[in-house]
Protein backbone atom coordinates (compact mmCIF):
# COMPACT_ATOMS: atom_id res chain seq x y z
CA UNK A 1 0.00 0.00 0.00
CA UNK A 2 2.82 2.36 0.92
CA UNK A 3 4.72 1.46 -2.25
CA UNK A 4 1.70 2.20 -4.44
CA UNK A 5 1.10 5.54 -2.71
CA UNK A 6 4.76 6.50 -3.09
CA UNK A 7 4.65 5.52 -6.76
CA UNK A 8 1.53 7.62 -7.26
CA UNK A 9 3.21 10.55 -5.53
CA UNK A 10 6.22 10.15 -7.79
CA UNK A 11 3.97 10.11 -10.88
CA UNK A 12 2.13 13.22 -9.66
CA UNK A 13 5.44 14.96 -9.00
CA UNK A 14 6.74 14.01 -12.45
CA UNK A 15 3.57 15.30 -14.12
CA UNK A 16 3.81 18.51 -12.15
CA UNK A 17 7.40 19.00 -13.30
CA UNK A 18 6.41 18.30 -16.91
CA UNK A 19 3.54 20.80 -16.70
CA UNK A 20 5.86 23.37 -15.15
CA UNK A 21 8.39 22.90 -17.96
CA UNK A 22 5.65 23.20 -20.57
CA UNK A 23 4.37 26.39 -18.96
CA UNK A 24 7.88 27.85 -18.92
CA UNK A 25 8.45 26.94 -22.55
CA UNK A 26 5.11 28.48 -23.55
CA UNK A 27 5.89 31.68 -21.65
CA UNK A 28 9.36 31.87 -23.19
CA UNK A 29 7.99 31.28 -26.68
CA UNK A 30 5.29 33.89 -26.11
CA UNK A 31 7.82 36.47 -24.92
CA UNK A 32 10.06 35.77 -27.93
CA UNK A 33 7.10 36.21 -30.29
CA UNK A 34 6.09 39.44 -28.57
CA UNK A 35 9.63 40.80 -28.85
CA UNK A 36 9.76 39.84 -32.54
CA UNK A 37 6.38 41.47 -33.21
CA UNK A 38 7.36 44.64 -31.37
CA UNK A 39 10.61 44.80 -33.36
CA UNK A 40 8.70 44.33 -36.61
CA UNK A 41 6.26 47.07 -35.62
CA UNK A 42 9.13 49.45 -34.84
CA UNK A 43 10.78 48.66 -38.17
CA UNK A 44 7.54 49.17 -40.10
CA UNK A 45 6.97 52.49 -38.31
CA UNK A 46 10.55 53.54 -39.09
CA UNK A 47 10.10 52.70 -42.78
CA UNK A 48 6.67 54.35 -42.94
CA UNK A 49 7.92 57.62 -41.43
CA UNK A 50 9.82 58.40 -44.64
CA UNK A 51 6.50 58.50 -46.51
CA UNK A 52 4.92 61.13 -44.26
CA UNK A 53 4.65 64.74 -45.36
CA UNK A 54 6.10 65.98 -42.07
CA UNK A 55 9.30 63.98 -42.60
CA UNK A 56 9.60 65.30 -46.15
CA UNK A 57 9.29 68.86 -44.86
CA UNK A 58 11.99 68.21 -42.24
CA UNK A 59 14.33 66.80 -44.87
CA UNK A 60 13.61 69.54 -47.42
CA UNK A 61 14.37 72.27 -44.85
CA UNK A 62 17.65 70.58 -43.89
CA UNK A 63 18.55 70.08 -47.55
CA UNK A 64 17.84 73.69 -48.56
CA UNK A 65 19.86 74.94 -45.59
CA UNK A 66 22.80 72.69 -46.54
CA UNK A 67 22.63 73.55 -50.26
CA UNK A 68 22.85 77.26 -49.47
CA UNK A 69 26.37 76.64 -48.15
CA UNK A 70 27.58 74.77 -51.26
CA UNK A 71 29.58 76.61 -53.92
CA UNK A 72 27.68 76.10 -57.19
CA UNK A 73 29.45 78.79 -59.19
CA UNK A 74 30.40 77.35 -62.65
CA UNK A 75 33.45 79.60 -62.88
CA UNK A 76 35.07 78.20 -59.73
CA UNK A 77 34.14 74.49 -59.90
CA UNK A 78 33.39 71.96 -62.62
CA UNK A 79 30.02 70.29 -63.20
CA UNK A 80 31.09 66.83 -61.92
CA UNK A 81 32.49 68.38 -58.74
CA UNK A 82 29.26 70.35 -58.23
CA UNK A 83 27.19 67.20 -58.72
CA UNK A 84 29.36 65.31 -56.24
CA UNK A 85 29.02 68.12 -53.70
CA UNK A 86 25.22 68.21 -54.07
CA UNK A 87 25.01 64.43 -53.68
CA UNK A 88 27.15 64.48 -50.52
CA UNK A 89 25.08 67.30 -49.03
CA UNK A 90 21.82 65.50 -49.86
CA UNK A 91 23.05 62.29 -48.24
CA UNK A 92 24.25 64.08 -45.11
CA UNK A 93 20.92 65.89 -44.80
CA UNK A 94 19.18 62.52 -45.13
CA UNK A 95 21.36 61.08 -42.36
CA UNK A 96 20.61 64.09 -40.15
CA UNK A 97 16.89 63.57 -40.79
CA UNK A 98 17.29 59.95 -39.64
CA UNK A 99 18.88 61.32 -36.42
CA UNK A 100 21.61 58.67 -36.53
CA UNK A 101 19.22 55.95 -35.34
CA UNK A 102 20.17 53.58 -38.15
CA UNK A 103 23.52 52.09 -39.08
CA UNK A 104 23.51 53.61 -42.57
CA UNK A 105 22.85 57.14 -41.25
CA UNK A 106 25.67 56.88 -38.71
CA UNK A 107 28.00 55.63 -41.44
CA UNK A 108 27.18 58.64 -43.65
CA UNK A 109 27.69 61.09 -40.79
CA UNK A 110 31.08 59.64 -39.86
CA UNK A 111 32.32 59.08 -43.43
CA UNK A 112 33.36 62.72 -43.89
CA UNK A 113 35.47 62.65 -40.72
CA UNK A 114 37.10 59.38 -41.78
CA UNK A 115 37.81 60.74 -45.26
CA UNK A 116 39.44 63.85 -43.83
CA UNK A 117 41.59 61.72 -41.52
CA UNK A 118 42.63 59.44 -44.41
CA UNK A 119 43.61 62.42 -46.55
CA UNK A 120 45.78 63.82 -43.76
CA UNK A 121 47.36 60.42 -43.16
CA UNK A 122 48.00 59.91 -46.88
CA UNK A 123 49.57 63.38 -47.12
CA UNK A 124 51.91 62.64 -44.19
CA UNK A 125 52.91 59.29 -45.72
CA UNK A 126 53.58 60.90 -49.09
CA UNK A 127 55.74 63.60 -47.52
CA UNK A 128 57.65 61.00 -45.50
CA UNK A 129 58.23 58.78 -48.54
CA UNK A 130 59.32 61.70 -50.72
CA UNK A 131 61.82 62.89 -48.11
CA UNK A 132 63.28 59.42 -47.44
CA UNK A 133 63.33 58.05 -51.00
CA UNK A 134 66.02 58.90 -53.51
CA UNK A 135 65.36 59.94 -57.13
CA UNK A 136 64.41 57.03 -59.33
CA UNK A 137 63.20 54.82 -56.47
CA UNK A 138 60.19 52.53 -57.09
CA UNK A 139 58.44 52.71 -53.69
CA UNK A 140 55.26 54.25 -55.14
CA UNK A 141 54.95 51.69 -57.95
CA UNK A 142 55.63 48.88 -55.48
CA UNK A 143 52.81 50.00 -53.18
CA UNK A 144 50.43 50.35 -56.12
CA UNK A 145 51.27 46.86 -57.38
CA UNK A 146 50.74 45.38 -53.89
CA UNK A 147 47.33 47.09 -53.69
CA UNK A 148 46.36 45.71 -57.10
CA UNK A 149 47.45 42.24 -56.04
CA UNK A 150 45.36 42.49 -52.87
CA UNK A 151 42.27 43.60 -54.81
CA UNK A 152 42.69 40.77 -57.34
CA UNK A 153 42.96 38.21 -54.52
CA UNK A 154 39.78 39.55 -52.91
CA UNK A 155 37.97 39.33 -56.25
CA UNK A 156 39.07 35.73 -56.71
CA UNK A 157 37.82 34.88 -53.23
CA UNK A 158 34.47 36.54 -53.99
CA UNK A 159 34.11 34.52 -57.20
CA UNK A 160 34.46 31.30 -55.22
CA UNK A 161 31.49 32.15 -52.97
CA UNK A 162 27.95 30.85 -53.62
CA UNK A 163 25.60 33.10 -55.59
CA UNK A 164 23.49 34.03 -52.56
CA UNK A 165 26.53 35.06 -50.51
CA UNK A 166 27.86 37.13 -53.42
CA UNK A 167 24.54 38.98 -53.67
CA UNK A 168 24.49 39.56 -49.91
CA UNK A 169 28.02 40.95 -50.10
CA UNK A 170 27.07 43.29 -52.95
CA UNK A 171 23.99 44.48 -51.04
CA UNK A 172 26.13 45.08 -47.95
CA UNK A 173 28.46 47.28 -50.01
CA UNK A 174 25.56 49.30 -51.42
CA UNK A 175 24.11 50.14 -47.99
CA UNK A 176 26.42 52.42 -45.96
CA UNK A 177 27.82 50.82 -42.82
CA UNK A 178 26.71 47.27 -43.71
CA UNK A 179 29.79 45.89 -45.45
CA UNK A 180 30.54 43.23 -42.79
CA UNK A 181 27.09 42.80 -41.24
CA UNK A 182 24.96 39.61 -41.17
CA UNK A 183 22.05 39.15 -43.55
CA UNK A 184 19.21 40.14 -41.13
CA UNK A 185 20.94 43.44 -40.32
CA UNK A 186 21.63 44.13 -44.01
CA UNK A 187 17.99 43.48 -44.97
CA UNK A 188 16.65 45.66 -42.17
CA UNK A 189 19.01 48.52 -42.98
CA UNK A 190 18.43 48.18 -46.74
CA UNK A 191 14.65 48.39 -46.32
CA UNK A 192 14.93 51.61 -44.32
CA UNK A 193 17.62 53.03 -46.61
CA UNK A 194 15.56 52.40 -49.76
CA UNK A 195 12.52 54.11 -48.21
CA UNK A 196 14.71 57.08 -47.25
CA UNK A 197 16.17 57.29 -50.78
CA UNK A 198 12.69 57.25 -52.31
CA UNK A 199 11.75 60.19 -50.10
CA UNK A 200 15.01 61.92 -51.04
CA UNK A 201 14.30 61.60 -54.77
CA UNK A 202 10.74 62.86 -54.30
CA UNK A 203 11.88 65.87 -52.27
CA UNK A 204 14.74 66.81 -54.61
CA UNK A 205 12.42 66.52 -57.63
CA UNK A 206 9.93 68.88 -55.98
CA UNK A 207 12.71 71.37 -55.13
CA UNK A 208 14.08 71.22 -58.69
CA UNK A 209 10.61 71.84 -60.17
CA UNK A 210 10.06 74.75 -57.80
CA UNK A 211 13.41 76.33 -58.70
CA UNK A 212 12.87 75.90 -62.44
CA UNK A 213 9.39 77.41 -62.16
CA UNK A 214 10.66 80.41 -60.20
CA UNK A 215 13.51 80.89 -62.70
CA UNK A 216 11.16 80.83 -65.67
CA UNK A 217 8.80 83.28 -63.98
CA UNK A 218 11.69 85.62 -63.16
CA UNK A 219 12.96 85.50 -66.75
CA UNK A 220 9.49 86.17 -68.16
CA UNK A 221 8.95 89.19 -65.92
CA UNK A 222 12.39 90.60 -66.78
CA UNK A 223 11.71 90.55 -70.55
CA UNK A 224 10.81 93.97 -71.97
CA UNK A 225 7.17 94.63 -72.71
CA UNK A 226 6.38 94.72 -76.44
CA UNK A 227 3.59 96.90 -77.73
Tab-separated table of C-alpha atoms in Angstrom:
chain	number	residue	atom	x	y	z
A	1	UNK	CA	0.000	0.000	0.000
A	2	UNK	CA	2.821	2.361	0.922
A	3	UNK	CA	4.723	1.455	-2.248
A	4	UNK	CA	1.696	2.196	-4.437
A	5	UNK	CA	1.099	5.535	-2.707
A	6	UNK	CA	4.763	6.505	-3.088
A	7	UNK	CA	4.649	5.521	-6.765
A	8	UNK	CA	1.529	7.625	-7.258
A	9	UNK	CA	3.210	10.548	-5.529
A	10	UNK	CA	6.219	10.150	-7.795
A	11	UNK	CA	3.974	10.112	-10.876
A	12	UNK	CA	2.135	13.223	-9.663
A	13	UNK	CA	5.439	14.961	-9.002
A	14	UNK	CA	6.743	14.009	-12.453
A	15	UNK	CA	3.570	15.297	-14.116
A	16	UNK	CA	3.806	18.515	-12.146
A	17	UNK	CA	7.401	19.002	-13.295
A	18	UNK	CA	6.406	18.301	-16.908
A	19	UNK	CA	3.542	20.795	-16.703
A	20	UNK	CA	5.863	23.372	-15.152
A	21	UNK	CA	8.391	22.896	-17.957
A	22	UNK	CA	5.651	23.199	-20.575
A	23	UNK	CA	4.374	26.391	-18.955
A	24	UNK	CA	7.881	27.852	-18.916
A	25	UNK	CA	8.452	26.936	-22.553
A	26	UNK	CA	5.110	28.482	-23.551
A	27	UNK	CA	5.887	31.677	-21.646
A	28	UNK	CA	9.356	31.870	-23.190
A	29	UNK	CA	7.988	31.276	-26.680
A	30	UNK	CA	5.289	33.886	-26.112
A	31	UNK	CA	7.820	36.470	-24.918
A	32	UNK	CA	10.060	35.773	-27.927
A	33	UNK	CA	7.101	36.211	-30.289
A	34	UNK	CA	6.090	39.441	-28.570
A	35	UNK	CA	9.627	40.801	-28.848
A	36	UNK	CA	9.760	39.837	-32.536
A	37	UNK	CA	6.383	41.470	-33.213
A	38	UNK	CA	7.365	44.642	-31.368
A	39	UNK	CA	10.611	44.803	-33.358
A	40	UNK	CA	8.702	44.328	-36.611
A	41	UNK	CA	6.257	47.072	-35.615
A	42	UNK	CA	9.127	49.446	-34.836
A	43	UNK	CA	10.778	48.664	-38.165
A	44	UNK	CA	7.544	49.174	-40.102
A	45	UNK	CA	6.967	52.486	-38.306
A	46	UNK	CA	10.547	53.535	-39.094
A	47	UNK	CA	10.099	52.699	-42.783
A	48	UNK	CA	6.669	54.352	-42.936
A	49	UNK	CA	7.921	57.624	-41.428
A	50	UNK	CA	9.821	58.403	-44.638
A	51	UNK	CA	6.498	58.498	-46.514
A	52	UNK	CA	4.924	61.132	-44.257
A	53	UNK	CA	4.648	64.738	-45.361
A	54	UNK	CA	6.105	65.978	-42.067
A	55	UNK	CA	9.300	63.975	-42.596
A	56	UNK	CA	9.601	65.296	-46.152
A	57	UNK	CA	9.295	68.862	-44.860
A	58	UNK	CA	11.991	68.213	-42.243
A	59	UNK	CA	14.328	66.802	-44.874
A	60	UNK	CA	13.613	69.544	-47.415
A	61	UNK	CA	14.368	72.268	-44.854
A	62	UNK	CA	17.654	70.584	-43.886
A	63	UNK	CA	18.552	70.079	-47.553
A	64	UNK	CA	17.843	73.691	-48.557
A	65	UNK	CA	19.860	74.941	-45.590
A	66	UNK	CA	22.797	72.688	-46.541
A	67	UNK	CA	22.629	73.546	-50.258
A	68	UNK	CA	22.846	77.263	-49.467
A	69	UNK	CA	26.373	76.644	-48.151
A	70	UNK	CA	27.577	74.767	-51.263
A	71	UNK	CA	29.576	76.615	-53.916
A	72	UNK	CA	27.679	76.101	-57.192
A	73	UNK	CA	29.449	78.795	-59.191
A	74	UNK	CA	30.400	77.350	-62.647
A	75	UNK	CA	33.453	79.603	-62.880
A	76	UNK	CA	35.069	78.195	-59.727
A	77	UNK	CA	34.137	74.492	-59.895
A	78	UNK	CA	33.387	71.956	-62.624
A	79	UNK	CA	30.022	70.292	-63.197
A	80	UNK	CA	31.090	66.831	-61.916
A	81	UNK	CA	32.494	68.384	-58.743
A	82	UNK	CA	29.265	70.353	-58.233
A	83	UNK	CA	27.189	67.203	-58.719
A	84	UNK	CA	29.360	65.309	-56.237
A	85	UNK	CA	29.016	68.116	-53.702
A	86	UNK	CA	25.220	68.206	-54.070
A	87	UNK	CA	25.009	64.434	-53.675
A	88	UNK	CA	27.151	64.477	-50.525
A	89	UNK	CA	25.084	67.301	-49.033
A	90	UNK	CA	21.823	65.497	-49.861
A	91	UNK	CA	23.049	62.285	-48.241
A	92	UNK	CA	24.246	64.077	-45.110
A	93	UNK	CA	20.919	65.889	-44.802
A	94	UNK	CA	19.177	62.523	-45.129
A	95	UNK	CA	21.358	61.084	-42.359
A	96	UNK	CA	20.609	64.093	-40.148
A	97	UNK	CA	16.888	63.568	-40.787
A	98	UNK	CA	17.293	59.948	-39.640
A	99	UNK	CA	18.877	61.325	-36.420
A	100	UNK	CA	21.605	58.674	-36.530
A	101	UNK	CA	19.220	55.950	-35.344
A	102	UNK	CA	20.171	53.578	-38.145
A	103	UNK	CA	23.518	52.085	-39.081
A	104	UNK	CA	23.506	53.611	-42.572
A	105	UNK	CA	22.850	57.142	-41.252
A	106	UNK	CA	25.666	56.876	-38.708
A	107	UNK	CA	28.003	55.625	-41.437
A	108	UNK	CA	27.183	58.636	-43.650
A	109	UNK	CA	27.687	61.094	-40.786
A	110	UNK	CA	31.082	59.636	-39.856
A	111	UNK	CA	32.319	59.081	-43.429
A	112	UNK	CA	33.360	62.718	-43.892
A	113	UNK	CA	35.468	62.649	-40.717
A	114	UNK	CA	37.099	59.378	-41.778
A	115	UNK	CA	37.807	60.742	-45.258
A	116	UNK	CA	39.444	63.847	-43.833
A	117	UNK	CA	41.593	61.720	-41.519
A	118	UNK	CA	42.629	59.439	-44.411
A	119	UNK	CA	43.613	62.422	-46.546
A	120	UNK	CA	45.777	63.818	-43.761
A	121	UNK	CA	47.362	60.424	-43.164
A	122	UNK	CA	47.998	59.913	-46.880
A	123	UNK	CA	49.565	63.378	-47.116
A	124	UNK	CA	51.911	62.643	-44.194
A	125	UNK	CA	52.910	59.289	-45.719
A	126	UNK	CA	53.580	60.897	-49.088
A	127	UNK	CA	55.741	63.600	-47.524
A	128	UNK	CA	57.653	61.002	-45.495
A	129	UNK	CA	58.233	58.778	-48.535
A	130	UNK	CA	59.320	61.702	-50.721
A	131	UNK	CA	61.822	62.890	-48.109
A	132	UNK	CA	63.275	59.423	-47.440
A	133	UNK	CA	63.334	58.047	-50.996
A	134	UNK	CA	66.020	58.904	-53.508
A	135	UNK	CA	65.356	59.941	-57.126
A	136	UNK	CA	64.409	57.029	-59.328
A	137	UNK	CA	63.202	54.816	-56.475
A	138	UNK	CA	60.191	52.534	-57.087
A	139	UNK	CA	58.436	52.709	-53.694
A	140	UNK	CA	55.262	54.245	-55.139
A	141	UNK	CA	54.953	51.690	-57.949
A	142	UNK	CA	55.629	48.882	-55.481
A	143	UNK	CA	52.815	50.000	-53.175
A	144	UNK	CA	50.431	50.346	-56.120
A	145	UNK	CA	51.267	46.860	-57.378
A	146	UNK	CA	50.737	45.381	-53.892
A	147	UNK	CA	47.331	47.094	-53.689
A	148	UNK	CA	46.362	45.712	-57.096
A	149	UNK	CA	47.448	42.235	-56.039
A	150	UNK	CA	45.361	42.491	-52.870
A	151	UNK	CA	42.270	43.602	-54.812
A	152	UNK	CA	42.687	40.765	-57.341
A	153	UNK	CA	42.961	38.211	-54.516
A	154	UNK	CA	39.779	39.555	-52.908
A	155	UNK	CA	37.966	39.335	-56.250
A	156	UNK	CA	39.072	35.728	-56.706
A	157	UNK	CA	37.818	34.883	-53.227
A	158	UNK	CA	34.472	36.542	-53.987
A	159	UNK	CA	34.113	34.523	-57.196
A	160	UNK	CA	34.458	31.302	-55.216
A	161	UNK	CA	31.485	32.154	-52.970
A	162	UNK	CA	27.949	30.852	-53.623
A	163	UNK	CA	25.602	33.096	-55.592
A	164	UNK	CA	23.488	34.032	-52.559
A	165	UNK	CA	26.527	35.058	-50.506
A	166	UNK	CA	27.855	37.128	-53.418
A	167	UNK	CA	24.540	38.982	-53.671
A	168	UNK	CA	24.485	39.559	-49.913
A	169	UNK	CA	28.018	40.947	-50.098
A	170	UNK	CA	27.071	43.285	-52.948
A	171	UNK	CA	23.993	44.477	-51.037
A	172	UNK	CA	26.125	45.080	-47.950
A	173	UNK	CA	28.460	47.280	-50.012
A	174	UNK	CA	25.555	49.303	-51.418
A	175	UNK	CA	24.112	50.135	-47.985
A	176	UNK	CA	26.422	52.417	-45.959
A	177	UNK	CA	27.822	50.819	-42.820
A	178	UNK	CA	26.714	47.271	-43.710
A	179	UNK	CA	29.795	45.885	-45.452
A	180	UNK	CA	30.544	43.229	-42.792
A	181	UNK	CA	27.093	42.796	-41.237
A	182	UNK	CA	24.961	39.606	-41.167
A	183	UNK	CA	22.054	39.151	-43.549
A	184	UNK	CA	19.209	40.137	-41.127
A	185	UNK	CA	20.937	43.440	-40.322
A	186	UNK	CA	21.625	44.134	-44.009
A	187	UNK	CA	17.987	43.477	-44.974
A	188	UNK	CA	16.654	45.657	-42.167
A	189	UNK	CA	19.008	48.521	-42.985
A	190	UNK	CA	18.433	48.175	-46.743
A	191	UNK	CA	14.650	48.390	-46.322
A	192	UNK	CA	14.925	51.608	-44.322
A	193	UNK	CA	17.623	53.028	-46.608
A	194	UNK	CA	15.557	52.404	-49.760
A	195	UNK	CA	12.521	54.105	-48.210
A	196	UNK	CA	14.705	57.081	-47.254
A	197	UNK	CA	16.174	57.287	-50.776
A	198	UNK	CA	12.692	57.254	-52.312
A	199	UNK	CA	11.745	60.187	-50.104
A	200	UNK	CA	15.014	61.925	-51.040
A	201	UNK	CA	14.304	61.601	-54.773
A	202	UNK	CA	10.737	62.857	-54.296
A	203	UNK	CA	11.880	65.875	-52.265
A	204	UNK	CA	14.737	66.814	-54.607
A	205	UNK	CA	12.420	66.519	-57.632
A	206	UNK	CA	9.928	68.878	-55.978
A	207	UNK	CA	12.708	71.371	-55.127
A	208	UNK	CA	14.081	71.222	-58.690
A	209	UNK	CA	10.613	71.840	-60.174
A	210	UNK	CA	10.056	74.752	-57.800
A	211	UNK	CA	13.408	76.332	-58.696
A	212	UNK	CA	12.874	75.903	-62.444
A	213	UNK	CA	9.388	77.410	-62.165
A	214	UNK	CA	10.661	80.413	-60.199
A	215	UNK	CA	13.515	80.886	-62.696
A	216	UNK	CA	11.162	80.827	-65.675
A	217	UNK	CA	8.797	83.278	-63.980
A	218	UNK	CA	11.693	85.616	-63.163
A	219	UNK	CA	12.960	85.504	-66.754
A	220	UNK	CA	9.491	86.165	-68.162
A	221	UNK	CA	8.951	89.189	-65.920
A	222	UNK	CA	12.393	90.604	-66.783
A	223	UNK	CA	11.706	90.551	-70.548
A	224	UNK	CA	10.809	93.968	-71.971
A	225	UNK	CA	7.167	94.631	-72.706
A	226	UNK	CA	6.382	94.717	-76.440
A	227	UNK	CA	3.594	96.898	-77.729
